[in-house]
């Protein structure tokens, strides 16, 4: 049996990869993808905890499924925004999206 | 229904007329003058009825307090009626609004309302061609109204309120021609100088309130009587209070060293000068001392100060009047001098003499001022050097002025003689020889400068061509002159040593002064001789031209004295020096403190905030990834805090039912 800590370490690595992507990549689409990686790290945690703490209760799995659906919706909205920004700016670099500052 | 119960209406009528004249003056005949005449006239006739009531002892009997008939033994002296204005916490009696009518009030009521009325009537002629008549009549009826209010008030606080209003009105009226810089300056000077005295008066009122716990005249008097009976009177405290109250009187009555405002107050219309000098403003100070005489009576030191201030003022002002060439200024100095006389008499225990002189002076000084106004009205100048020979052109004015001059000089049997003689008698009886000499010398100087004024104005040859165009003033101006002249001749007779009706009246039945005897006969002769000597010198110098006064002052000691007098004893210079060096210096220190410390603190705080904001806003870069880094750092910090710095979560969140329901942190070891 694979111990719970293995899932949690995996989830932490996944979260850190996503975080690294969010903080360092220039391309807005990659940033969006990284956010989804972080989200999925959380989903792994949900499922792992649920499976280990109460194996016959699927609430963690259901929650993860719900979260995936919401993430899909969020990505749809995010991509739509990025599409519009791309039309205005002609580029996909997040560091030039700086209109909202002092 | 007795008239005296309507006494409260006396000040109210002119006060009510004030806003009406101010707002609707343009649609009232004579620019509001008619309403002013009616209002002040009504106040006068009401005063007259009240005085008749009081002099016949026809006063209403009311329960308790003062004025109780006491089973027919003691006569009723005063009528008092008041209502509570506002209660005061503590054992002190409440602040009240009320009227107090006694014989002193009666005297002042008649003087103020009658002279005020005549002045208002005269104004219709004098101010006929002026702009802003509604303002003038409104302010003048306010002036008379508040003065009447001051006179009938039954406690110190009310007196103080009206006192300040009198000061305000004098400011407004002296500065009536406010477009003229001198008038505006004179108004400010009058207001500020009298304000010095007002502060002392206010402090005195607070001291009285602390000591007696009431401000009502009657109540204070009763307390003093019981304290005196028990020997529990603190004379030093009493002296302090009396002197503080006297400080207020020094300001309003233009006594040394606060006399400097009155000569400058000549910048206002002459009618206003007449009113200020004869009826209202300056009499307020003398009235105040007379009204609070119960404080002074048992404080001999305070009385001595009053006498000396009065004597010095009388002499100084008379000497300054010797060299002035402005007809109104001479009269102003003579007012200051005569007020000094009244104070001197009060200080020398000549209470009735002082009040007698106040009454007589009011009439002849109003006469002199209105006469001077008549001259100025037709000449267009105040300078006596440009007059001369006006006697033929303005016969009525010159004759009535002569009556006034004779009265103020103290020529028998005009009014000034009787009261001035009585003052000299009371000073003589006080046994203070320097003061007696001051009084006699002042009488000499008074006679000289008043006759100098008359001769320079009305006799001799014309000294400018304006005299040729001079003409007698209209009836509305000469009739008040005639009325005042009649009063100036006759008011003395009610207080002669042979028939001291006035003294009996003002002293509540008993004759204060002593009866006619050898001493007073001799003093009478002295004062008459002194007056005639002064008049004779003026006659020789300014009518016969026996010697040239100009040559006497052209060199040596005469010149030095002349300079000293024309420079008004350098009093103005001293005040300017004081204001410029001491007051202004102190102001600059305060200003520097304000700018450096107070403004500095506020400004540096706001500057710091602006600068900090300028630095901090750089952190808002607009780059989303920077914000994300911030979020991550914040999260890390929060975790570290929870792990190491903050108390256990159980303690931190245990009290919050919503957060602590599942105890989700249990087993974390945090």
mmCIF file with all atom_site columns, N, CA, C and O in Angstrom, chain A residues 9-37:
data_model
loop_
_atom_site.group_PDB
_atom_site.id
_atom_site.type_symbol
_atom_site.label_atom_id
_atom_site.label_alt_id
_atom_site.label_comp_id
_atom_site.label_asym_id
_atom_site.label_entity_id
_atom_site.label_seq_id
_atom_site.pdbx_PDB_ins_code
_atom_site.Cartn_x
_atom_site.Cartn_y
_atom_site.Cartn_z
_atom_site.occupancy
_atom_site.B_iso_or_equiv
_atom_site.pdbx_formal_charge
_atom_site.auth_seq_id
_atom_site.auth_comp_id
_atom_site.auth_asym_id
_atom_site.auth_atom_id
_atom_site.pdbx_PDB_model_num
ATOM 1   N N  . UNK A 1 9  ? 3.464  14.327 -0.684  1.00 0.00 ? 9  UNK A N  1
ATOM 2   C CA . UNK A 1 9  ? 4.708  14.847 -1.268  1.00 0.00 ? 9  UNK A CA 1
ATOM 3   C C  . UNK A 1 9  ? 4.497  15.106 -2.751  1.00 0.00 ? 9  UNK A C  1
ATOM 4   O O  . UNK A 1 9  ? 4.882  16.162 -3.261  1.00 0.00 ? 9  UNK A O  1
ATOM 5   N N  . UNK A 1 10 ? 3.837  14.164 -3.415  1.00 0.00 ? 10 UNK A N  1
ATOM 6   C CA . UNK A 1 10 ? 3.551  14.355 -4.848  1.00 0.00 ? 10 UNK A CA 1
ATOM 7   C C  . UNK A 1 10 ? 2.751  15.629 -5.053  1.00 0.00 ? 10 UNK A C  1
ATOM 8   O O  . UNK A 1 10 ? 3.058  16.460 -5.900  1.00 0.00 ? 10 UNK A O  1
ATOM 9   N N  . UNK A 1 11 ? 1.703  15.795 -4.215  1.00 0.00 ? 11 UNK A N  1
ATOM 10  C CA . UNK A 1 11 ? 0.854  16.984 -4.343  1.00 0.00 ? 11 UNK A CA 1
ATOM 11  C C  . UNK A 1 11 ? 1.656  18.253 -4.091  1.00 0.00 ? 11 UNK A C  1
ATOM 12  O O  . UNK A 1 11 ? 1.530  19.252 -4.807  1.00 0.00 ? 11 UNK A O  1
ATOM 13  N N  . UNK A 1 12 ? 2.570  18.210 -3.074  1.00 0.00 ? 12 UNK A N  1
ATOM 14  C CA . UNK A 1 12 ? 3.362  19.401 -2.775  1.00 0.00 ? 12 UNK A CA 1
ATOM 15  C C  . UNK A 1 12 ? 4.268  19.728 -3.946  1.00 0.00 ? 12 UNK A C  1
ATOM 16  O O  . UNK A 1 12 ? 4.406  20.890 -4.325  1.00 0.00 ? 12 UNK A O  1
ATOM 17  N N  . UNK A 1 13 ? 4.896  18.682 -4.553  1.00 0.00 ? 13 UNK A N  1
ATOM 18  C CA . UNK A 1 13 ? 5.780  18.935 -5.712  1.00 0.00 ? 13 UNK A CA 1
ATOM 19  C C  . UNK A 1 13 ? 4.976  19.562 -6.830  1.00 0.00 ? 13 UNK A C  1
ATOM 20  O O  . UNK A 1 13 ? 5.374  20.555 -7.437  1.00 0.00 ? 13 UNK A O  1
ATOM 21  N N  . UNK A 1 14 ? 3.804  18.999 -7.088  1.00 0.00 ? 14 UNK A N  1
ATOM 22  C CA . UNK A 1 14 ? 2.939  19.528 -8.157  1.00 0.00 ? 14 UNK A CA 1
ATOM 23  C C  . UNK A 1 14 ? 2.602  20.993 -7.896  1.00 0.00 ? 14 UNK A C  1
ATOM 24  O O  . UNK A 1 14 ? 2.676  21.845 -8.788  1.00 0.00 ? 14 UNK A O  1
ATOM 25  N N  . UNK A 1 15 ? 2.270  21.317 -6.614  1.00 0.00 ? 15 UNK A N  1
ATOM 26  C CA . UNK A 1 15 ? 1.898  22.682 -6.257  1.00 0.00 ? 15 UNK A CA 1
ATOM 27  C C  . UNK A 1 15 ? 3.065  23.631 -6.504  1.00 0.00 ? 15 UNK A C  1
ATOM 28  O O  . UNK A 1 15 ? 2.919  24.722 -7.047  1.00 0.00 ? 15 UNK A O  1
ATOM 29  N N  . UNK A 1 16 ? 4.279  23.163 -6.109  1.00 0.00 ? 16 UNK A N  1
ATOM 30  C CA . UNK A 1 16 ? 5.437  24.042 -6.260  1.00 0.00 ? 16 UNK A CA 1
ATOM 31  C C  . UNK A 1 16 ? 5.759  24.265 -7.723  1.00 0.00 ? 16 UNK A C  1
ATOM 32  O O  . UNK A 1 16 ? 6.116  25.375 -8.127  1.00 0.00 ? 16 UNK A O  1
ATOM 33  N N  . UNK A 1 17 ? 5.619  23.220 -8.555  1.00 0.00 ? 17 UNK A N  1
ATOM 34  C CA . UNK A 1 17 ? 5.852  23.391 -9.999  1.00 0.00 ? 17 UNK A CA 1
ATOM 35  C C  . UNK A 1 17 ? 4.900  24.443 -10.535 1.00 0.00 ? 17 UNK A C  1
ATOM 36  O O  . UNK A 1 17 ? 5.274  25.361 -11.254 1.00 0.00 ? 17 UNK A O  1
ATOM 37  N N  . UNK A 1 18 ? 3.607  24.313 -10.128 1.00 0.00 ? 18 UNK A N  1
ATOM 38  C CA . UNK A 1 18 ? 2.600  25.287 -10.595 1.00 0.00 ? 18 UNK A CA 1
ATOM 39  C C  . UNK A 1 18 ? 2.945  26.682 -10.125 1.00 0.00 ? 18 UNK A C  1
ATOM 40  O O  . UNK A 1 18 ? 2.913  27.645 -10.901 1.00 0.00 ? 18 UNK A O  1
ATOM 41  N N  . UNK A 1 19 ? 3.335  26.793 -8.867  1.00 0.00 ? 19 UNK A N  1
ATOM 42  C CA . UNK A 1 19 ? 3.650  28.107 -8.327  1.00 0.00 ? 19 UNK A CA 1
ATOM 43  C C  . UNK A 1 19 ? 4.828  28.713 -9.082  1.00 0.00 ? 19 UNK A C  1
ATOM 44  O O  . UNK A 1 19 ? 4.801  29.896 -9.445  1.00 0.00 ? 19 UNK A O  1
ATOM 45  N N  . UNK A 1 20 ? 5.850  27.897 -9.334  1.00 0.00 ? 20 UNK A N  1
ATOM 46  C CA . UNK A 1 20 ? 7.012  28.367 -10.071 1.00 0.00 ? 20 UNK A CA 1
ATOM 47  C C  . UNK A 1 20 ? 6.588  28.908 -11.430 1.00 0.00 ? 20 UNK A C  1
ATOM 48  O O  . UNK A 1 20 ? 6.994  29.975 -11.844 1.00 0.00 ? 20 UNK A O  1
ATOM 49  N N  . UNK A 1 21 ? 5.706  28.139 -12.083 1.00 0.00 ? 21 UNK A N  1
ATOM 50  C CA . UNK A 1 21 ? 5.233  28.598 -13.387 1.00 0.00 ? 21 UNK A CA 1
ATOM 51  C C  . UNK A 1 21 ? 4.506  29.919 -13.299 1.00 0.00 ? 21 UNK A C  1
ATOM 52  O O  . UNK A 1 21 ? 4.740  30.838 -14.086 1.00 0.00 ? 21 UNK A O  1
ATOM 53  N N  . UNK A 1 22 ? 3.638  30.060 -12.312 1.00 0.00 ? 22 UNK A N  1
ATOM 54  C CA . UNK A 1 22 ? 2.868  31.304 -12.173 1.00 0.00 ? 22 UNK A CA 1
ATOM 55  C C  . UNK A 1 22 ? 3.797  32.481 -11.952 1.00 0.00 ? 22 UNK A C  1
ATOM 56  O O  . UNK A 1 22 ? 3.611  33.554 -12.510 1.00 0.00 ? 22 UNK A O  1
ATOM 57  N N  . UNK A 1 23 ? 4.830  32.281 -11.149 1.00 0.00 ? 23 UNK A N  1
ATOM 58  C CA . UNK A 1 23 ? 5.681  33.404 -10.773 1.00 0.00 ? 23 UNK A CA 1
ATOM 59  C C  . UNK A 1 23 ? 6.710  33.745 -11.841 1.00 0.00 ? 23 UNK A C  1
ATOM 60  O O  . UNK A 1 23 ? 7.179  34.864 -11.897 1.00 0.00 ? 23 UNK A O  1
ATOM 61  N N  . UNK A 1 24 ? 7.092  32.801 -12.669 1.00 0.00 ? 24 UNK A N  1
ATOM 62  C CA . UNK A 1 24 ? 8.227  33.085 -13.549 1.00 0.00 ? 24 UNK A CA 1
ATOM 63  C C  . UNK A 1 24 ? 7.889  33.172 -15.024 1.00 0.00 ? 24 UNK A C  1
ATOM 64  O O  . UNK A 1 24 ? 8.588  33.865 -15.752 1.00 0.00 ? 24 UNK A O  1
ATOM 65  N N  . UNK A 1 25 ? 6.867  32.474 -15.511 1.00 0.00 ? 25 UNK A N  1
ATOM 66  C CA . UNK A 1 25 ? 6.686  32.447 -16.969 1.00 0.00 ? 25 UNK A CA 1
ATOM 67  C C  . UNK A 1 25 ? 6.080  33.727 -17.478 1.00 0.00 ? 25 UNK A C  1
ATOM 68  O O  . UNK A 1 25 ? 5.296  34.378 -16.804 1.00 0.00 ? 25 UNK A O  1
ATOM 69  N N  . UNK A 1 26 ? 6.470  34.093 -18.740 1.00 0.00 ? 26 UNK A N  1
ATOM 70  C CA . UNK A 1 26 ? 5.967  35.335 -19.315 1.00 0.00 ? 26 UNK A CA 1
ATOM 71  C C  . UNK A 1 26 ? 4.669  35.128 -20.056 1.00 0.00 ? 26 UNK A C  1
ATOM 72  O O  . UNK A 1 26 ? 3.810  35.987 -20.074 1.00 0.00 ? 26 UNK A O  1
ATOM 73  N N  . UNK A 1 27 ? 4.538  33.991 -20.664 1.00 0.00 ? 27 UNK A N  1
ATOM 74  C CA . UNK A 1 27 ? 3.383  33.764 -21.522 1.00 0.00 ? 27 UNK A CA 1
ATOM 75  C C  . UNK A 1 27 ? 2.125  33.567 -20.679 1.00 0.00 ? 27 UNK A C  1
ATOM 76  O O  . UNK A 1 27 ? 2.068  32.734 -19.791 1.00 0.00 ? 27 UNK A O  1
ATOM 77  N N  . UNK A 1 28 ? 1.137  34.358 -20.967 1.00 0.00 ? 28 UNK A N  1
ATOM 78  C CA . UNK A 1 28 ? -0.071 34.353 -20.158 1.00 0.00 ? 28 UNK A CA 1
ATOM 79  C C  . UNK A 1 28 ? -0.761 33.002 -20.187 1.00 0.00 ? 28 UNK A C  1
ATOM 80  O O  . UNK A 1 28 ? -1.328 32.556 -19.185 1.00 0.00 ? 28 UNK A O  1
ATOM 81  N N  . UNK A 1 29 ? -0.701 32.294 -21.301 1.00 0.00 ? 29 UNK A N  1
ATOM 82  C CA . UNK A 1 29 ? -1.372 30.997 -21.383 1.00 0.00 ? 29 UNK A CA 1
ATOM 83  C C  . UNK A 1 29 ? -0.660 29.985 -20.505 1.00 0.00 ? 29 UNK A C  1
ATOM 84  O O  . UNK A 1 29 ? -1.285 29.189 -19.801 1.00 0.00 ? 29 UNK A O  1
ATOM 85  N N  . UNK A 1 30 ? 0.677  30.070 -20.461 1.00 0.00 ? 30 UNK A N  1
ATOM 86  C CA . UNK A 1 30 ? 1.431  29.167 -19.597 1.00 0.00 ? 30 UNK A CA 1
ATOM 87  C C  . UNK A 1 30 ? 1.095  29.449 -18.142 1.00 0.00 ? 30 UNK A C  1
ATOM 88  O O  . UNK A 1 30 ? 0.942  28.538 -17.326 1.00 0.00 ? 30 UNK A O  1
ATOM 89  N N  . UNK A 1 31 ? 0.953  30.748 -17.801 1.00 0.00 ? 31 UNK A N  1
ATOM 90  C CA . UNK A 1 31 ? 0.591  31.107 -16.430 1.00 0.00 ? 31 UNK A CA 1
ATOM 91  C C  . UNK A 1 31 ? -0.749 30.494 -16.065 1.00 0.00 ? 31 UNK A C  1
ATOM 92  O O  . UNK A 1 31 ? -0.929 29.912 -14.991 1.00 0.00 ? 31 UNK A O  1
ATOM 93  N N  . UNK A 1 32 ? -1.674 30.548 -17.012 1.00 0.00 ? 32 UNK A N  1
ATOM 94  C CA . UNK A 1 32 ? -2.986 29.974 -16.768 1.00 0.00 ? 32 UNK A CA 1
ATOM 95  C C  . UNK A 1 32 ? -2.900 28.466 -16.564 1.00 0.00 ? 32 UNK A C  1
ATOM 96  O O  . UNK A 1 32 ? -3.528 27.903 -15.657 1.00 0.00 ? 32 UNK A O  1
ATOM 97  N N  . UNK A 1 33 ? -2.078 27.833 -17.364 1.00 0.00 ? 33 UNK A N  1
ATOM 98  C CA . UNK A 1 33 ? -1.889 26.395 -17.223 1.00 0.00 ? 33 UNK A CA 1
ATOM 99  C C  . UNK A 1 33 ? -1.274 26.073 -15.874 1.00 0.00 ? 33 UNK A C  1
ATOM 100 O O  . UNK A 1 33 ? -1.675 25.116 -15.185 1.00 0.00 ? 33 UNK A O  1
ATOM 101 N N  . UNK A 1 34 ? -0.317 26.890 -15.411 1.00 0.00 ? 34 UNK A N  1
ATOM 102 C CA . UNK A 1 34 ? 0.334  26.650 -14.126 1.00 0.00 ? 34 UNK A CA 1
ATOM 103 C C  . UNK A 1 34 ? -0.671 26.748 -12.992 1.00 0.00 ? 34 UNK A C  1
ATOM 104 O O  . UNK A 1 34 ? -0.629 25.976 -12.024 1.00 0.00 ? 34 UNK A O  1
ATOM 105 N N  . UNK A 1 35 ? -1.573 27.701 -13.116 1.00 0.00 ? 35 UNK A N  1
ATOM 106 C CA . UNK A 1 35 ? -2.601 27.828 -12.088 1.00 0.00 ? 35 UNK A CA 1
ATOM 107 C C  . UNK A 1 35 ? -3.410 26.541 -12.006 1.00 0.00 ? 35 UNK A C  1
ATOM 108 O O  . UNK A 1 35 ? -3.734 26.048 -10.930 1.00 0.00 ? 35 UNK A O  1
ATOM 109 N N  . UNK A 1 36 ? -3.688 25.958 -13.166 1.00 0.00 ? 36 UNK A N  1
ATOM 110 C CA . UNK A 1 36 ? -4.453 24.715 -13.161 1.00 0.00 ? 36 UNK A CA 1
ATOM 111 C C  . UNK A 1 36 ? -3.676 23.575 -12.541 1.00 0.00 ? 36 UNK A C  1
ATOM 112 O O  . UNK A 1 36 ? -4.240 22.709 -11.867 1.00 0.00 ? 36 UNK A O  1
ATOM 113 N N  . UNK A 1 37 ? -2.347 23.595 -12.713 1.00 0.00 ? 37 UNK A N  1
ATOM 114 C CA . UNK A 1 37 ? -1.527 22.566 -12.063 1.00 0.00 ? 37 UNK A CA 1
ATOM 115 C C  . UNK A 1 37 ? -1.671 22.687 -10.559 1.00 0.00 ? 37 UNK A C  1
ATOM 116 O O  . UNK A 1 37 ? -1.864 21.694 -9.839  1.00 0.00 ? 37 UNK A O  1
#
